[in-house]
Amino acid sequence: MNNSALDDLSINTIRFLSADMVQKAVSGHPGAPMGAAVMAYVLWQKFLKHNPADPAWTNRDRFVLSAGHASALLYSLLHLTGYDLSLDEIKQFRQWGSKTPGHPEHGLTPGVEATTGPLGQGFGNGIGMAIAERWLAARFNKPDHTIVDHYTYAICSDGDLMEGVSAEAASLAGTLRLGKIIYLYDDNNITIEGNTSNYFSEDVGTRFRAYGWHVIGPINGMEINEVEAALAEAHEETEKPKLIICRTVIGYGAPTKANTGAAHGEALGEAELAAAKKNLGWPYTEPFFIPEEVRRNMSAVEAGKSGQAQWQSIFDAYTAVYPEEAVKFKSFIDGKLPEGWNEGVEAMFKPADKPLATREASGKAMNLLGKKVDNLIGGSGDLAPSTKTVLEFDTIFGAGNGAGRNLQFGVREHAMGAICNGLALHGGVIPYCATFLAFYDYMRPPVRLAALQGLRVIFVYTHDSIGLGEDGPTHQPVEQILGLRSVPGLVTLRPADAAETAVSWEMAIERRDGPTALVLTRQKVPTIDRSGMSDVGLIRKGGYILWQSDADPRVIIIGTGSEVHLALEAGKKLKDMGISARVVSLPSWEVFDSQPEAYRNEVLPPQTWRRITIEAGRSLGWERYAGPRGVIIGLDHYGASAPGNIVMEKLGFTAEHVIQTAEYLSRQGDG
């Protein structure tokens, strides 16, 4: 069989292995794999640097299927090139317990670089991966030794490019001149509703050229030679990210469904699939059939092992010349923290210090930690002076400076989150990003995906309540804290003072199995004098007894953030009034709820029903801590524009209100 015939046979194998998956499941998206098989085959067969035997090889190229609905295409490629993804798993596409879920899931399927499906997210992830590659290269490569040198590829769809997050991310990528990005745009002009001419008629190439990308095409994405030539051209351009516009036919080969919305999101049907196989000269009637010559042709195992071995010899030579740098590089990649990384952090704030907003304390703690954790990298959505998230001792990452640790995302919260996920997915860095808490809503999808993938990303949210004051209800978050707490796998920390903030940063940095959200004040709060009180280190349990008048309190007051100070003031006044009280700081529901029952009962004894919770946000959810007869002091409507202390007072967030509530509860019978 000549090379051309073998290429065609391999491409059809990808098409029909994918279509057979969808048909057996009677669920999925066959059209995109059938149309994009040529571009995927050429990329994986002739350009992609990877090792199926070691999917985590550091210097591999990254491939992101941003069009995650085409997951069957990716599973076909992974199986055929030799990843640990068996044919039995392929046959269990979209079934319970399989490694071939409906959309790609990072950490579940070997070789899947990112969890994709929500359109545009993978596009942004790839930008983060390219930033990580450039930063690590600038940090570790030497003139005579290059140990970081790889590309980030993606296949994106019409839907990806309609989503606003891709526009945000593309604009930043062009500005940063991320030349190691090569994206293949599967331009088939079809989405679920049919032809895109009614709702997506823009000149994509012109748009991306305006962003600063090198655009190739449109080319015929169904022709091997054109795709190969375009990818070769993309490698010659080193200064700009590349977009290759590939005109394709969705559902290629299907006689009645090709080039229609019907090919997008449902099985072709037995008759249509059989006709498609006949149209494309596929002689095999058995589903999931893989010709042996295709297996031999597409296996990347030996080439991958050879490529990685060659890189390892380069790294060994690097180690001999730069041993300290090599050790640091490996520690970065392994996600380890240096010896003594958090020394002095817990003692950096004193009660005698002037009152400090927790956003300011956060900035100081972050800067102290960042000097030792020197792969902590990030920035804000054009709010660094307000969120206090500048690493003051370092430079700004940019087109001319790949070594800077301060990222300027611009006013692009959605892309910022997706890019930080990409940074974490790439590995070697610990990313953080920041904005006002009210703007969390702009970046919910990447926060959710960070949690879903268990990514080590730190989300910093400042201006955390109505206490921010004059900017008014558009900027005063009310429901956002509840929104953060509702995300499975996300740890949310709302520290009460500078001391708790410092420990919160430690917790966020050392957490390796998921993202952390830090929720911080704009208004200044004193550092609590903990003389005779519980040690601030107990914040690591998510909630703890901060202060109590005796061991058998009649009233328990539970607070978070700046409201803990109101609780503490009220508790001490209640003591003077003869009402025994306990004040509990509860900065993290998730961490507290994960503690042993005995500890939780020690902090919040079940028999003590007189409980008051206080937080300047939605009351929903606080029932679990207030109990059926407790009182929740919260905010179930929006705020107002006025000085922060006035807004807090007018809306009931005062020590006097807490005291009145405690007195009311104290008068209730014990029955």
XYZ file of C-alpha atoms in Angstrom:
671
model
C 0.000 0.000 0.000
C 1.473 3.367 -1.001
C 1.727 6.250 1.457
C -1.226 8.132 0.038
C -3.516 5.126 0.272
C -2.317 4.421 3.807
C -3.004 8.013 4.808
C -6.529 7.775 3.414
C -7.133 4.461 5.156
C -5.869 5.883 8.449
C -8.096 8.943 8.162
C -11.143 6.813 7.440
C -10.264 4.631 10.413
C -10.368 7.730 12.613
C -13.688 8.759 11.072
C -15.451 5.463 11.470
C -13.978 4.520 14.818
C -15.423 7.831 16.029
C -18.770 7.361 14.291
C -19.039 3.798 15.578
C -18.543 5.063 19.128
C -21.412 7.481 18.752
C -23.632 4.938 17.034
C -23.114 2.284 19.727
C -23.862 4.820 22.448
C -26.698 6.324 20.380
C -25.359 9.545 21.792
C -22.635 11.987 20.867
C -21.282 14.122 18.052
C -20.160 12.248 14.933
C -20.041 15.149 12.488
C -16.983 17.026 13.748
C -14.729 13.936 13.957
C -15.681 12.935 10.419
C -14.951 16.419 9.078
C -11.856 17.162 11.144
C -10.180 13.778 10.740
C -7.769 15.021 8.076
C -6.411 17.948 10.077
C -6.189 15.834 13.222
C -4.374 13.025 11.422
C -1.822 15.324 9.794
C -1.118 17.116 13.065
C -0.739 13.962 15.137
C 1.046 11.943 12.490
C 3.522 14.505 11.192
C 3.970 17.291 13.762
C 2.851 16.516 17.323
C 5.671 15.698 19.746
C 4.324 13.332 22.383
C 4.951 10.001 24.085
C 1.959 7.692 24.594
C 4.008 5.702 27.130
C 4.414 8.821 29.289
C 1.526 11.258 28.796
C 3.039 13.567 31.439
C 6.407 14.016 29.700
C 7.354 17.584 30.508
C 8.532 18.710 27.071
C 5.655 17.245 25.071
C 3.599 19.406 22.786
C 0.196 20.197 24.260
C -2.905 19.390 22.238
C -6.230 20.821 23.358
C -9.493 19.772 21.763
C -11.331 23.009 22.451
C -14.263 21.642 20.470
C -14.755 19.104 23.238
C -17.993 17.782 21.786
C -15.761 16.025 19.213
C -14.358 13.843 22.003
C -14.693 10.689 19.925
C -12.054 12.137 17.588
C -9.615 12.554 20.476
C -10.284 9.078 21.850
C -9.667 7.595 18.414
C -6.344 9.414 18.148
C -5.285 8.375 21.637
C -6.119 4.728 21.027
C -4.547 4.530 17.589
C -1.320 6.255 18.602
C -0.788 3.934 21.567
C -2.062 5.546 24.759
C -3.411 3.384 27.558
C -6.937 3.549 26.213
C -8.159 0.134 25.143
C -10.610 -0.725 22.417
C -12.978 -1.933 25.128
C -12.932 1.597 26.562
C -13.600 2.978 23.091
C -16.635 0.711 22.860
C -17.874 2.026 26.210
C -18.070 5.612 24.955
C -20.306 7.733 27.197
C -21.080 4.791 29.501
C -20.877 4.557 33.274
C -17.342 4.119 34.578
C -15.590 4.370 31.223
C -12.512 6.421 30.373
C -14.324 7.780 27.338
C -16.869 10.263 28.715
C -19.060 12.477 26.571
C -16.578 15.351 26.726
C -12.832 15.022 27.427
C -11.907 14.956 31.114
C -8.376 15.729 32.219
C -7.124 13.259 34.799
C -9.525 10.540 33.712
C -8.349 9.659 30.211
C -4.593 9.297 29.572
C -3.455 11.959 27.124
C -6.319 14.392 27.653
C -4.645 17.722 28.396
C -7.733 19.684 29.440
C -11.361 19.154 30.325
C -13.263 20.785 27.488
C -16.790 21.023 26.196
C -17.973 24.425 27.407
C -16.985 26.200 24.224
C -14.120 28.663 24.266
C -12.584 27.315 27.489
C -10.032 25.126 25.741
C -9.090 28.056 23.528
C -8.223 30.059 26.654
C -6.501 27.092 28.310
C -4.111 26.861 25.388
C -3.078 30.491 25.848
C -2.212 29.717 29.482
C -0.180 26.684 28.437
C 1.801 28.805 25.984
C 2.472 31.432 28.661
C 3.742 28.709 30.999
C 6.011 27.329 28.257
C 7.485 30.747 27.559
C 7.982 31.554 31.240
C 9.686 28.244 32.020
C 11.850 28.583 28.908
C 12.914 32.090 29.929
C 13.555 30.926 33.481
C 15.539 27.760 32.744
C 16.850 27.597 29.170
C 20.499 28.521 28.661
C 22.250 29.571 25.446
C 23.887 26.147 25.236
C 21.067 24.032 26.720
C 17.374 24.172 25.762
C 15.188 22.026 28.014
C 11.825 23.769 27.484
C 10.748 23.943 23.846
C 7.307 22.805 22.751
C 4.160 23.983 21.030
C 0.549 24.332 22.068
C -1.911 23.111 19.459
C -5.691 23.193 19.501
C -8.628 22.352 17.304
C -11.366 24.913 17.734
C -14.784 25.215 16.165
C -17.203 27.851 14.937
C -18.822 27.688 18.363
C -15.515 28.290 20.128
C -14.909 31.419 18.098
C -18.404 32.767 18.741
C -17.857 32.640 22.499
C -16.581 35.875 23.997
C -13.894 34.146 26.045
C -12.023 33.189 22.874
C -12.004 36.816 21.729
C -10.615 37.936 25.091
C -7.932 35.236 25.073
C -6.988 35.746 21.422
C -6.554 39.470 21.929
C -4.168 38.902 24.828
C -2.249 36.153 22.991
C -1.641 38.450 20.038
C -0.477 41.257 22.297
C 1.931 38.907 24.068
C 3.166 37.533 20.718
C 2.905 33.928 21.833
C 4.571 32.363 18.824
C 4.353 28.770 20.081
C 0.576 28.655 19.589
C -0.864 26.932 16.525
C -4.653 26.601 16.396
C -6.574 24.745 13.710
C -9.993 26.247 13.119
C -12.519 23.646 11.965
C -14.527 26.009 9.789
C -17.526 23.927 8.708
C -20.168 26.678 9.002
C -22.524 24.380 10.900
C -23.746 24.380 14.483
C -26.767 22.776 16.151
C -29.202 25.234 14.573
C -27.819 24.699 11.089
C -25.809 26.919 8.777
C -24.065 29.761 10.586
C -24.712 32.337 7.856
C -27.573 33.837 9.866
C -25.533 34.419 13.004
C -21.799 34.111 12.314
C -20.846 35.752 9.050
C -17.797 37.764 10.135
C -14.386 37.544 8.494
C -12.587 35.510 11.147
C -9.229 35.845 9.446
C -9.391 39.628 9.459
C -10.448 39.606 13.107
C -7.499 37.475 14.138
C -5.040 39.494 12.068
C -6.292 42.524 13.973
C -5.547 40.674 17.212
C -1.956 40.212 16.046
C -2.187 36.601 14.896
C -0.621 35.088 11.796
C -3.565 33.725 9.833
C -3.195 30.971 7.249
C -6.002 30.158 4.868
C -8.788 29.498 4.402
C -7.424 26.207 3.110
C -9.187 23.021 2.088
C -9.157 21.155 5.368
C -10.140 17.949 3.613
C -6.839 17.781 1.690
C -3.816 16.281 3.436
C -1.238 18.227 1.460
C -2.870 21.582 2.156
C -3.096 20.930 5.883
C 0.507 19.749 6.017
C 1.742 22.789 4.087
C -0.215 25.109 6.389
C 1.242 23.512 9.517
C 4.732 23.754 8.040
C 4.161 27.459 7.352
C 2.916 27.922 10.900
C 6.203 26.600 12.252
C 8.191 29.056 10.160
C 6.436 32.075 11.741
C 7.921 32.407 15.225
C 6.707 35.785 16.467
C 2.924 35.491 16.384
C 0.297 32.963 17.421
C -1.117 31.151 14.397
C -4.650 30.399 13.278
C -5.084 27.995 10.373
C -8.557 28.300 8.897
C -9.536 24.890 7.562
C -12.711 24.629 5.508
C -14.225 21.248 6.277
C -17.439 19.296 5.790
C -19.204 18.214 8.948
C -20.293 14.566 8.769
C -18.161 14.054 5.663
C -19.341 11.050 3.667
C -22.828 10.781 5.166
C -25.201 10.969 2.183
C -28.068 12.968 3.716
C -26.575 14.433 6.890
C -23.198 15.748 5.749
C -23.007 19.536 5.877
C -26.167 19.786 7.996
C -26.939 20.430 11.643
C -28.233 16.863 11.861
C -24.640 15.592 11.784
C -23.636 17.640 14.799
C -25.095 16.142 17.935
C -26.756 12.799 17.301
C -25.849 9.358 16.013
C -26.055 9.029 12.238
C -28.224 5.928 12.370
C -27.241 2.488 11.119
C -28.344 3.057 7.520
C -26.722 6.487 7.210
C -23.485 5.243 8.767
C -23.374 2.232 6.454
C -23.945 4.504 3.471
C -21.173 6.833 4.628
C -18.752 3.922 4.841
C -19.719 2.851 1.351
C -19.326 6.405 0.010
C -15.788 6.635 1.350
C -14.737 3.178 0.209
C -14.581 1.610 3.658
C -14.852 -2.121 2.952
C -15.282 -3.393 6.504
C -18.717 -4.193 7.919
C -17.552 -4.956 11.454
C -17.879 -1.913 13.744
C -14.758 -0.667 15.506
C -12.562 -2.394 12.924
C -8.946 -1.207 12.809
C -6.755 -2.467 9.945
C -3.376 -3.731 11.130
C -1.518 -1.502 8.683
C -3.237 1.505 10.282
C -2.188 0.380 13.754
C 1.408 0.124 12.592
C 1.241 3.424 10.746
C -0.277 5.475 13.544
C 1.506 4.035 16.567
C 3.601 6.779 18.122
C 5.017 4.659 20.925
C 8.519 4.112 19.571
C 8.872 7.626 18.205
C 7.593 9.006 21.494
C 10.027 6.973 23.564
C 12.867 8.014 21.279
C 11.897 11.684 21.462
C 11.668 11.627 25.228
C 14.975 9.745 25.534
C 16.636 12.369 23.372
C 15.222 15.121 25.565
C 16.342 13.251 28.689
C 19.922 13.188 27.407
C 19.697 16.950 26.872
C 18.342 17.394 30.390
C 21.078 15.165 31.838
C 23.701 17.335 30.164
C 21.923 20.418 31.526
C 21.948 18.884 35.008
C 25.691 18.328 34.840
C 26.333 21.991 34.042
C 23.468 23.613 36.000
C 22.692 21.218 38.879
C 20.860 23.730 41.067
C 18.690 24.911 38.199
C 17.880 21.308 37.281
C 16.771 20.517 40.823
C 14.586 23.616 40.875
C 13.097 22.792 37.478
C 12.138 19.310 38.653
C 10.639 20.684 41.856
C 8.556 23.132 39.833
C 7.297 20.383 37.545
C 6.579 18.085 40.505
C 4.642 20.850 42.251
C 6.870 20.804 45.321
C 7.444 23.733 47.633
C 10.933 24.742 48.809
C 12.228 24.193 52.308
C 11.067 26.954 54.652
C 8.748 28.425 52.018
C 6.311 29.817 54.598
C 8.758 30.803 57.324
C 7.693 33.939 59.136
C 4.326 34.312 57.437
C 2.103 33.506 60.410
C 3.950 35.988 62.614
C 4.096 38.877 60.170
C 1.045 40.722 61.533
C 0.687 41.990 65.093
C -2.315 43.344 67.069
C -0.410 46.588 67.578
C -0.309 47.165 63.829
C -2.601 49.747 62.302
C -5.895 48.355 60.985
C -5.403 46.814 57.585
C -7.809 45.740 54.866
C -7.453 42.031 54.285
C -6.732 42.790 50.616
C -3.681 44.751 51.819
C -2.656 41.969 54.178
C -3.055 39.571 51.280
C -0.677 41.602 49.151
C 1.945 41.657 51.882
C 1.633 37.933 52.563
C 1.698 37.125 48.850
C 4.860 39.155 48.374
C 6.599 37.490 51.306
C 5.629 34.032 50.104
C 6.389 34.846 46.478
C 10.038 35.522 47.242
C 10.460 31.884 48.262
C 7.809 30.248 46.099
C 9.371 31.596 42.953
C 7.030 29.891 40.513
C 4.020 31.740 41.946
C 2.837 33.720 38.933
C -0.267 35.727 38.158
C -2.044 39.042 38.060
C -5.434 40.665 37.835
C -8.097 41.826 35.457
C -6.685 45.381 35.304
C -7.167 45.816 39.047
C -3.780 45.004 40.564
C -3.463 48.336 42.443
C -6.858 47.676 44.046
C -6.576 43.926 44.591
C -2.971 44.294 45.823
C -1.779 41.428 43.660
C 1.469 42.792 42.236
C 4.661 40.904 43.026
C 6.522 44.094 43.812
C 9.991 42.608 43.451
C 9.407 41.150 39.970
C 8.759 42.349 36.430
C 5.810 42.292 34.051
C 5.489 39.339 31.687
C 5.166 40.589 28.136
C 6.127 40.189 24.504
C 9.670 41.276 25.301
C 9.977 39.706 28.747
C 9.120 36.050 29.151
C 10.597 35.865 32.647
C 8.264 38.295 34.416
C 5.918 36.896 37.023
C 3.345 39.679 36.926
C 0.676 38.957 34.335
C -1.494 41.792 33.073
C -4.705 40.218 31.806
C -6.457 43.456 30.966
C -10.196 43.756 31.522
C -10.746 40.123 30.567
C -11.990 38.256 33.630
C -13.376 35.283 31.700
C -10.186 34.684 29.726
C -8.126 35.333 32.856
C -9.707 32.351 34.577
C -9.356 30.082 31.543
C -5.718 31.126 31.062
C -4.902 30.429 34.708
C -6.408 26.971 34.289
C -4.107 26.492 31.300
C -1.117 27.590 33.364
C -1.980 24.989 35.994
C -2.664 22.289 33.388
C 0.714 22.896 31.794
C 2.473 22.446 35.110
C 5.558 24.020 36.597
C 3.820 27.137 37.895
C 1.330 28.031 40.634
C -1.069 30.565 39.093
C -3.228 33.157 40.779
C -5.596 35.783 39.422
C -7.623 38.555 40.978
C -10.648 40.777 40.518
C -13.450 42.288 42.585
C -15.790 39.704 44.068
C -18.775 41.165 42.207
C -17.000 40.288 38.954
C -16.683 36.625 39.848
C -19.795 36.260 37.730
C -17.709 37.035 34.640
C -15.496 34.017 35.281
C -17.750 31.335 36.701
C -17.096 28.772 33.907
C -13.317 28.559 34.413
C -13.698 28.478 38.205
C -16.059 25.545 37.813
C -13.664 23.789 35.439
C -10.729 24.418 37.773
C -12.682 22.625 40.495
C -13.811 19.853 38.160
C -10.190 19.165 37.184
C -8.711 19.623 40.660
C -6.375 22.380 39.488
C -4.015 24.279 41.753
C -5.286 27.774 40.953
C -5.700 30.617 43.454
C -8.592 32.987 42.781
C -8.320 36.258 44.712
C -11.538 38.248 45.167
C -11.442 41.601 46.944
C -14.044 44.266 47.775
C -16.006 41.444 49.300
C -19.232 43.033 50.559
C -21.429 46.082 50.966
C -18.592 47.349 53.144
C -16.808 48.606 50.031
C -19.205 51.540 50.141
C -19.642 54.296 47.605
C -19.331 52.260 44.408
C -22.807 51.010 45.223
C -24.832 47.881 44.507
C -23.343 47.218 41.045
C -20.012 46.573 42.744
C -21.229 45.288 46.105
C -21.357 41.489 46.058
C -24.290 39.856 47.801
C -24.806 36.440 46.201
C -21.244 35.773 45.046
C -19.871 34.192 48.219
C -22.742 31.720 48.187
C -21.967 31.085 44.521
C -18.350 30.269 45.313
C -19.333 27.961 48.161
C -21.721 26.114 45.890
C -18.890 24.919 43.607
C -17.878 21.340 44.496
C -14.136 21.021 44.984
C -13.502 24.741 45.475
C -12.256 25.854 48.895
C -13.448 29.357 49.761
C -11.685 31.280 52.524
C -12.978 34.562 53.919
C -10.433 35.554 56.590
C -11.324 37.867 59.455
C -8.089 39.819 59.748
C -4.501 40.090 58.532
C -3.356 37.084 60.568
C -6.045 34.806 59.136
C -5.284 36.180 55.665
C -1.631 35.173 55.888
C -2.536 31.613 56.854
C -5.171 31.542 54.115
C -2.429 32.226 51.561
C -0.400 29.360 53.007
C -3.402 27.062 52.706
C -4.016 28.132 49.120
C -0.425 27.627 48.000
C 0.038 24.250 49.634
C -3.268 22.852 48.360
C -2.541 20.616 45.368
C -5.856 18.909 44.693
C -8.075 21.824 43.754
C -8.550 25.575 43.504
C -8.896 28.062 46.340
C -10.835 31.324 46.465
C -9.643 34.054 48.831
C -12.379 36.570 49.684
C -10.992 39.836 51.036
C -12.134 43.213 52.337
C -11.619 46.690 50.976
C -12.313 48.249 54.377
C -9.668 48.213 57.082
C -10.012 45.876 60.058
C -7.772 45.529 63.122
C -5.552 42.517 63.631
C -7.242 40.627 66.443
C -5.381 40.459 69.741
C -5.393 36.726 70.343
C -3.848 36.886 73.814
C -5.646 34.205 75.754
C -7.552 33.181 72.618
C -7.156 30.387 70.109
C -4.105 30.340 67.870
C -4.680 31.646 64.357
C -3.316 28.378 62.972
C -6.678 26.818 63.793
C -8.007 28.518 60.665
C -6.573 25.466 58.925
C -9.587 23.590 60.289
C -11.927 25.969 58.482
C -13.586 27.160 61.662
C -12.529 27.492 65.257
C -13.388 28.975 68.638
C -11.870 32.416 68.506
C -13.027 33.582 71.944
C -15.439 32.573 74.677
C -16.433 33.848 78.078
C -16.682 30.300 79.443
C -16.697 26.727 78.201
C -20.488 26.416 78.371
C -21.792 29.324 76.291
C -25.437 30.285 76.235
C -25.048 31.960 72.846
C -22.699 31.107 69.975
C -21.975 33.855 67.445
C -20.537 32.671 64.136
C -19.013 35.069 61.642
C -16.705 35.392 58.665
C -14.510 38.164 57.334
C -14.987 41.656 58.712
C -18.164 40.566 60.481
C -16.089 38.498 62.934
C -15.092 41.798 64.537
C -18.753 42.638 65.129
C -19.254 39.191 66.616
C -16.256 39.604 68.900
C -17.365 43.042 70.066
C -20.852 41.755 70.746
C -19.582 38.659 72.548
C -17.472 40.669 74.962
C -20.335 43.066 75.705
C -22.659 40.139 76.291
C -20.209 38.797 78.855
C -20.415 42.113 80.695
C -24.202 41.775 80.552
C -24.021 38.356 82.196
C -24.718 36.346 79.051
C -22.017 33.758 78.350
C -21.002 33.795 74.703
C -18.698 32.056 72.279
C -17.377 33.608 69.052
C -16.544 31.259 66.197
C -14.584 32.361 63.147
C -15.760 30.233 60.214
C -13.780 31.345 57.155
C -14.293 28.136 55.173
C -17.408 26.005 55.152
C -15.723 23.388 52.984
C -12.703 22.911 55.220
C -14.756 22.959 58.420
C -17.255 20.445 57.080
C -14.389 18.078 56.233
C -13.224 17.934 59.875
C -14.066 14.977 62.116
C -17.496 15.143 63.701
C -15.966 15.332 67.165
C -14.130 18.549 66.298
C -17.179 20.103 64.646
C -19.272 19.279 67.691
C -16.608 20.780 69.935
C -16.790 24.082 68.063
C -20.570 24.037 67.574
C -22.056 21.783 70.288
C -25.317 20.274 69.025
C -27.032 20.966 72.327
C -26.387 24.703 72.072
C -29.242 25.882 69.892
C -28.867 29.609 70.572
C -26.741 30.483 67.587
C -26.346 33.639 65.549
C -24.586 33.763 62.203
C -23.459 37.049 60.717
C -22.208 37.646 57.193
C -22.865 40.493 54.773
C -24.125 38.217 52.023
C -26.988 35.875 51.177
C -28.432 34.079 54.166
C -29.095 30.940 52.115
C -26.970 28.053 53.349
C -26.311 29.391 56.817
C -29.164 27.223 58.162
C -26.715 24.368 58.644
C -24.749 26.384 61.191
C -27.512 28.482 62.735
C -29.637 25.419 63.333
C -33.437 25.282 63.219
C -33.913 27.828 66.028
C -30.935 30.093 65.460
C -30.926 33.507 63.801
C -29.187 34.354 60.541
C -28.066 37.943 60.070
C -27.489 38.191 56.353
C -28.376 40.207 53.301
C -30.992 39.008 50.841
C -31.234 42.180 48.797
C -28.755 44.528 47.163
C -26.798 47.292 48.874
C -26.560 51.036 48.377
C -24.084 53.756 47.493
C -22.732 55.455 50.627
C -19.645 55.262 52.822
C -19.094 51.621 53.768
C -19.568 52.053 57.512
C -22.886 53.817 56.905
C -24.117 51.086 54.557
C -23.170 48.399 57.080
C -24.949 50.251 59.878
C -28.120 50.985 57.902
C -28.397 47.364 56.779
C -28.034 45.930 60.260
C -24.420 44.826 60.436
C -23.578 46.221 63.851
C -22.550 44.802 67.202
C -25.719 46.304 68.680
C -27.871 44.267 66.316
C -26.005 41.110 67.278
C -26.431 41.904 70.966
C -30.160 42.532 70.573
C -30.502 39.230 68.753
C -28.526 37.406 71.473
C -30.702 38.953 74.164
C -33.807 37.805 72.329
C -32.491 34.256 72.071
C -31.375 34.284 75.684
C -34.920 35.080 76.796
C -36.284 32.031 75.010
C -36.997 28.946 77.034
C -34.883 25.810 76.882
C -37.721 23.611 75.713
